[in-house]
Amino acid sequence: MSPTTTASGSPARQTTGQAAPARPPAPAPRPAARRRGPAWTPWLYLLPALAVLGALLVYPIYQLGLISFLEYTQAQVSGGEPTSFQGFANYTTLFSDPQFRQVLLATVLFAAACVVTTLAVGCALAVLLTRVRAVPRLALMLAALGAWATPAVTGSTVWVFLFDPDHGPVNRILGLGDFSWTYGRYSAFALVLTEVVWCSFPFVMVTVYAGIRAVPAEVLEAAALDGASQWRIWRSVTAPMLRPILAVVTIQSVIWDFKVFTQIYVMTGGGGIAGQNLVLNVYAYQKAFASSEYSLGSAIGVVMLLILLAVTLVHLRLLRRRGEEL
């Protein structure tokens, strides 16, 4: 049989018995390119939050720093005398005051003791939460959150009653008679430290517990199979993985404990006998409102702010050197 021809005279291909050549797959359609907005678009979304922070944070800090450079006492507040610029005279007066240096040292030591104790108690209870059953875990978390939600004034008043030398149940249980916890300097600081830890450890406990639950179980099981003890697992496995979380709770604890005011003021009656239990926040309150030296009180506030900023920046710098990310 002769091959057929097309209209142009060329022979047509016979398709019977021959496979058609495979065509290459069609290229996948390209996804539509995302349209990027202007570079200032993210700042537009952040503008409401920045406005709130500016009104509630930046402006008060500016006023605090401004007053610290002025002569601002009751005479200037009432309008009897004009306000004058003093430069660093208020800071010179402050650092030349031996009581300020003593209060600064006491504040640093007291805050450090509170932070270390709070982290130790919070981390220990967080590990305990991973070892107990659901019902005890729920009871412990509810009790801790109840302590956390208690206002500082209410908690301080309750602790003062518990350790009252005449009617408090603690002295009766321990057989201490009429021992006054707020009379001695160190016993008063220890009492306040206990109350501060009581109302602060729930934040550490809940945060660290959430971090522990996020640690892969395979890693902990592998460490246990290698014969590591629970303390070694925590120190060598869990704690390094929780380092960003521990950094956050440490910074928060430093800020809270360094500027303690209510507990000291309520439990020691405004700073203890002859000011033996003063901390910087209470000392600033006495200078600003009891002595009407608002410029000195503002200078103390600026010093506290700079100390907290320095501690936070140094801590974050150390974490960055170790390669940690928050």
Short mmCIF file of C-alpha atoms in Angstrom, two decimals, residues 14-315:
data_model
loop_
_atom_site.label_atom_id
_atom_site.label_comp_id
_atom_site.label_asym_id
_atom_site.label_seq_id
_atom_site.Cartn_x
_atom_site.Cartn_y
_atom_site.Cartn_z
CA GLN A 14 2.05 6.74 9.10
CA THR A 15 0.96 6.63 12.75
CA THR A 16 -0.15 3.05 12.79
CA GLY A 17 2.20 0.88 14.80
CA GLN A 18 4.47 3.78 15.89
CA ALA A 19 4.45 5.56 19.29
CA ALA A 20 4.11 9.34 19.30
CA PRO A 21 7.21 11.15 20.61
CA ALA A 22 6.92 12.22 24.28
CA ARG A 23 6.56 15.94 24.77
CA PRO A 24 8.50 17.67 27.58
CA PRO A 25 6.30 18.61 30.54
CA ALA A 26 4.98 22.12 30.49
CA PRO A 27 6.78 24.40 32.93
CA ALA A 28 4.91 25.03 36.17
CA PRO A 29 3.30 28.44 36.33
CA ARG A 30 5.36 30.90 38.31
CA PRO A 31 3.76 32.15 41.50
CA ALA A 32 2.64 35.70 41.37
CA ALA A 33 5.23 37.99 42.87
CA ARG A 34 4.18 39.52 46.17
CA ARG A 35 3.74 43.20 46.05
CA ARG A 36 5.82 44.81 48.74
CA GLY A 37 4.60 48.00 50.26
CA PRO A 38 6.72 50.99 51.14
CA ALA A 39 9.48 50.62 53.69
CA TRP A 40 7.56 52.68 56.24
CA THR A 41 4.54 50.34 56.27
CA PRO A 42 5.69 48.33 59.36
CA TRP A 43 6.22 51.57 61.24
CA LEU A 44 2.65 52.54 60.42
CA TYR A 45 1.40 49.45 62.26
CA LEU A 46 3.72 50.17 65.19
CA LEU A 47 2.69 53.80 65.43
CA PRO A 48 -0.15 53.30 67.99
CA ALA A 49 2.10 51.28 70.32
CA LEU A 50 4.92 53.80 69.93
CA ALA A 51 2.54 56.64 70.74
CA VAL A 52 1.40 54.90 73.93
CA LEU A 53 4.99 54.14 74.95
CA GLY A 54 5.99 57.72 74.25
CA ALA A 55 3.20 59.08 76.42
CA LEU A 56 3.62 56.62 79.29
CA LEU A 57 7.38 56.04 79.25
CA VAL A 58 9.49 58.51 77.29
CA TYR A 59 7.88 61.73 78.51
CA PRO A 60 7.98 60.80 82.24
CA ILE A 61 11.64 59.79 81.91
CA TYR A 62 12.35 63.12 80.23
CA GLN A 63 10.64 65.00 83.06
CA LEU A 64 12.49 62.91 85.65
CA GLY A 65 15.83 63.74 84.09
CA LEU A 66 14.94 67.41 83.69
CA ILE A 67 13.94 67.87 87.33
CA SER A 68 17.15 66.15 88.48
CA PHE A 69 19.13 69.03 86.94
CA LEU A 70 17.03 71.77 88.55
CA GLU A 71 16.58 73.23 91.99
CA TYR A 72 13.06 71.97 92.60
CA THR A 73 11.80 72.06 96.17
CA GLN A 74 8.54 73.05 97.82
CA ALA A 75 9.40 76.72 97.26
CA GLN A 76 9.55 76.21 93.50
CA VAL A 77 6.43 74.05 93.47
CA SER A 78 4.40 76.71 95.29
CA GLY A 79 5.79 79.46 93.06
CA GLY A 80 7.54 81.32 95.87
CA GLU A 81 10.96 81.06 94.22
CA PRO A 82 11.98 80.66 90.58
CA THR A 83 13.36 77.39 89.27
CA SER A 84 17.09 77.48 88.54
CA PHE A 85 19.37 75.14 86.61
CA GLN A 86 21.85 73.34 88.87
CA GLY A 87 23.66 71.06 86.43
CA PHE A 88 25.16 68.04 88.19
CA ALA A 89 25.00 69.67 91.63
CA ASN A 90 22.18 67.36 92.75
CA TYR A 91 24.18 64.29 91.73
CA THR A 92 27.26 65.64 93.51
CA THR A 93 25.22 66.15 96.66
CA LEU A 94 23.75 62.70 96.31
CA PHE A 95 26.99 60.77 95.88
CA SER A 96 28.69 62.75 98.63
CA ASP A 97 25.98 61.64 101.07
CA PRO A 98 27.20 58.58 103.05
CA GLN A 99 23.61 57.49 103.67
CA PHE A 100 22.96 57.26 99.93
CA ARG A 101 26.01 55.06 99.44
CA GLN A 102 24.90 52.83 102.29
CA VAL A 103 21.36 52.57 100.90
CA LEU A 104 22.72 51.84 97.41
CA LEU A 105 24.85 48.97 98.70
CA ALA A 106 21.96 47.57 100.76
CA THR A 107 19.67 47.76 97.72
CA VAL A 108 22.11 45.90 95.48
CA LEU A 109 22.71 43.13 98.03
CA PHE A 110 19.02 42.80 98.89
CA ALA A 111 17.98 42.67 95.22
CA ALA A 112 20.67 40.08 94.45
CA ALA A 113 19.49 37.87 97.33
CA CYS A 114 15.88 38.19 96.17
CA VAL A 115 16.73 37.34 92.56
CA VAL A 116 18.84 34.29 93.43
CA THR A 117 16.26 32.95 95.89
CA THR A 118 13.35 33.59 93.52
CA LEU A 119 15.08 31.81 90.64
CA ALA A 120 16.06 28.87 92.85
CA VAL A 121 12.55 28.40 94.27
CA GLY A 122 10.82 28.97 90.92
CA CYS A 123 13.06 26.55 88.99
CA ALA A 124 12.84 23.88 91.71
CA LEU A 125 9.05 24.03 91.74
CA ALA A 126 8.95 24.02 87.92
CA VAL A 127 10.92 20.77 87.92
CA LEU A 128 8.60 19.44 90.62
CA LEU A 129 5.59 20.18 88.43
CA THR A 130 7.00 17.86 85.78
CA ARG A 131 7.32 15.02 88.33
CA VAL A 132 3.89 15.06 90.00
CA ARG A 133 0.50 13.95 88.74
CA ALA A 134 -2.20 16.17 87.31
CA VAL A 135 -4.15 16.88 90.52
CA PRO A 136 -1.17 17.95 92.69
CA ARG A 137 0.18 19.92 89.74
CA LEU A 138 -3.10 21.79 89.37
CA ALA A 139 -3.28 22.49 93.12
CA LEU A 140 0.28 23.82 93.20
CA MET A 141 -0.25 26.04 90.19
CA LEU A 142 -3.49 27.47 91.59
CA ALA A 143 -1.83 28.20 94.93
CA ALA A 144 1.14 29.85 93.21
CA LEU A 145 -1.05 31.95 90.94
CA GLY A 146 -3.08 33.01 93.97
CA ALA A 147 0.10 34.30 95.61
CA TRP A 148 1.09 36.04 92.38
CA ALA A 149 -2.30 37.74 92.01
CA THR A 150 -2.32 39.05 95.58
CA PRO A 151 -1.68 42.83 95.70
CA ALA A 152 1.61 43.81 97.29
CA VAL A 153 -0.05 45.84 100.04
CA THR A 154 -2.38 42.98 100.98
CA GLY A 155 0.39 40.37 100.93
CA SER A 156 2.72 42.56 103.00
CA THR A 157 0.01 43.20 105.59
CA VAL A 158 -0.76 39.48 105.88
CA TRP A 159 2.93 38.62 106.34
CA VAL A 160 3.31 41.29 109.03
CA PHE A 161 0.37 39.71 110.89
CA LEU A 162 1.80 36.20 110.52
CA PHE A 163 5.11 37.28 112.07
CA ASP A 164 3.61 39.67 114.64
CA PRO A 165 5.38 39.26 118.03
CA ASP A 166 2.10 39.41 120.00
CA HIS A 167 -0.58 37.77 117.86
CA GLY A 168 1.28 36.10 115.00
CA PRO A 169 1.03 32.30 114.67
CA VAL A 170 4.64 31.90 113.44
CA ASN A 171 6.23 32.88 116.75
CA ARG A 172 3.87 30.56 118.62
CA ILE A 173 4.66 27.62 116.36
CA LEU A 174 8.42 28.23 116.52
CA GLY A 175 8.34 29.04 120.24
CA LEU A 176 10.00 32.46 119.79
CA GLY A 177 7.82 34.29 122.29
CA ASP A 178 7.67 38.03 121.64
CA PHE A 179 10.58 38.11 119.19
CA SER A 180 10.18 41.09 116.81
CA TRP A 181 11.19 40.27 113.24
CA THR A 182 11.13 43.92 112.16
CA TYR A 183 13.29 45.25 115.01
CA GLY A 184 16.64 43.94 113.81
CA ARG A 185 18.03 45.02 110.47
CA TYR A 186 18.87 41.59 109.07
CA SER A 187 15.75 39.87 110.41
CA ALA A 188 13.60 42.60 108.84
CA PHE A 189 15.36 42.23 105.50
CA ALA A 190 14.94 38.44 105.73
CA LEU A 191 11.22 38.85 106.41
CA VAL A 192 10.77 41.19 103.46
CA LEU A 193 12.85 38.87 101.26
CA THR A 194 10.56 35.97 102.11
CA GLU A 195 7.48 37.97 101.14
CA VAL A 196 9.09 39.20 97.90
CA VAL A 197 10.02 35.64 96.93
CA TRP A 198 6.51 34.43 97.85
CA CYS A 199 4.87 36.85 95.43
CA SER A 200 7.55 36.57 92.69
CA PHE A 201 8.36 32.88 92.29
CA PRO A 202 5.07 31.98 90.48
CA PHE A 203 6.16 33.92 87.39
CA VAL A 204 9.47 32.05 87.29
CA MET A 205 7.80 28.72 88.02
CA VAL A 206 5.16 28.96 85.29
CA THR A 207 7.58 30.34 82.67
CA VAL A 208 10.29 27.74 83.33
CA TYR A 209 7.70 24.94 83.49
CA ALA A 210 6.43 25.93 80.03
CA GLY A 211 10.01 25.89 78.77
CA ILE A 212 10.69 22.45 80.25
CA ARG A 213 7.59 21.04 78.60
CA ALA A 214 8.92 22.31 75.26
CA VAL A 215 12.22 20.40 75.64
CA PRO A 216 12.15 17.27 73.41
CA ALA A 217 11.51 14.16 75.50
CA GLU A 218 14.01 12.19 73.40
CA VAL A 219 16.87 14.37 74.63
CA LEU A 220 15.98 13.81 78.28
CA GLU A 221 15.51 10.08 77.74
CA ALA A 222 18.90 9.82 76.04
CA ALA A 223 20.57 11.59 78.96
CA ALA A 224 18.82 9.28 81.44
CA LEU A 225 19.90 6.19 79.47
CA ASP A 226 23.49 7.44 79.61
CA GLY A 227 23.28 7.26 83.39
CA ALA A 228 22.98 10.98 84.14
CA SER A 229 21.32 11.92 87.42
CA GLN A 230 18.38 14.31 87.59
CA TRP A 231 20.65 17.13 88.78
CA ARG A 232 23.14 16.43 85.95
CA ILE A 233 20.30 16.37 83.41
CA TRP A 234 19.08 19.74 84.65
CA ARG A 235 22.56 21.30 84.75
CA SER A 236 23.93 19.92 81.48
CA VAL A 237 20.84 19.42 79.30
CA THR A 238 17.76 21.28 80.45
CA ALA A 239 19.30 24.52 81.75
CA PRO A 240 21.36 25.23 78.57
CA MET A 241 18.25 24.71 76.43
CA LEU A 242 16.28 27.02 78.74
CA ARG A 243 18.94 29.74 78.76
CA PRO A 244 16.86 32.28 76.75
CA ILE A 245 13.89 31.76 79.07
CA LEU A 246 16.10 31.99 82.15
CA ALA A 247 17.53 35.23 80.77
CA VAL A 248 14.06 36.74 80.50
CA VAL A 249 12.97 35.76 84.01
CA THR A 250 16.33 36.90 85.42
CA ILE A 251 16.03 40.36 83.87
CA GLN A 252 12.42 40.66 85.03
CA SER A 253 13.38 39.61 88.56
CA VAL A 254 16.26 42.09 88.67
CA ILE A 255 13.97 44.93 87.62
CA TRP A 256 11.20 44.00 90.07
CA ASP A 257 13.45 43.32 93.06
CA PHE A 258 15.74 46.30 92.56
CA LYS A 259 12.83 48.73 92.72
CA VAL A 260 10.96 47.14 95.62
CA PHE A 261 8.94 49.74 97.49
CA THR A 262 5.65 48.48 98.89
CA GLN A 263 6.99 45.52 100.84
CA ILE A 264 9.73 47.56 102.54
CA TYR A 265 7.47 50.51 103.24
CA VAL A 266 4.60 48.46 104.70
CA MET A 267 6.52 45.75 106.56
CA THR A 268 9.23 47.95 108.11
CA GLY A 269 7.13 51.06 108.71
CA GLY A 270 8.77 53.24 106.07
CA GLY A 271 12.33 51.93 106.19
CA GLY A 272 12.87 50.43 109.63
CA ILE A 273 14.24 51.93 112.82
CA ALA A 274 16.47 54.92 112.01
CA GLY A 275 16.28 54.00 108.31
CA GLN A 276 18.17 50.72 108.76
CA ASN A 277 16.05 48.96 106.11
CA LEU A 278 15.96 51.68 103.49
CA VAL A 279 16.24 50.80 99.80
CA LEU A 280 16.62 53.25 96.95
CA ASN A 281 12.94 53.46 96.08
CA VAL A 282 11.91 54.22 99.66
CA TYR A 283 14.87 56.59 100.05
CA ALA A 284 13.79 58.48 96.91
CA TYR A 285 10.24 58.70 98.27
CA GLN A 286 11.48 60.15 101.54
CA LYS A 287 13.67 62.70 99.79
CA ALA A 288 11.00 63.77 97.32
CA PHE A 289 7.84 63.80 99.42
CA ALA A 290 8.88 63.75 103.08
CA SER A 291 11.69 66.30 102.69
CA SER A 292 10.20 68.09 99.63
CA GLU A 293 13.54 67.77 97.79
CA TYR A 294 12.03 66.71 94.49
CA SER A 295 15.24 67.26 92.55
CA LEU A 296 17.19 64.84 94.76
CA GLY A 297 14.39 62.29 94.53
CA SER A 298 14.48 62.60 90.74
CA ALA A 299 18.26 62.17 90.75
CA ILE A 300 17.87 58.92 92.71
CA GLY A 301 15.32 57.77 90.13
CA VAL A 302 17.74 58.50 87.29
CA VAL A 303 20.50 56.58 89.06
CA MET A 304 18.20 53.58 89.48
CA LEU A 305 17.22 53.75 85.81
CA LEU A 306 20.85 53.83 84.67
CA ILE A 307 21.79 50.92 86.92
CA LEU A 308 18.93 48.78 85.59
CA LEU A 309 19.78 49.66 81.99
CA ALA A 310 23.43 48.78 82.56
CA VAL A 311 22.57 45.43 84.16
CA THR A 312 20.15 44.56 81.36
CA LEU A 313 22.54 45.52 78.57
CA VAL A 314 25.46 43.64 80.12
CA HIS A 315 23.31 40.53 80.55
#
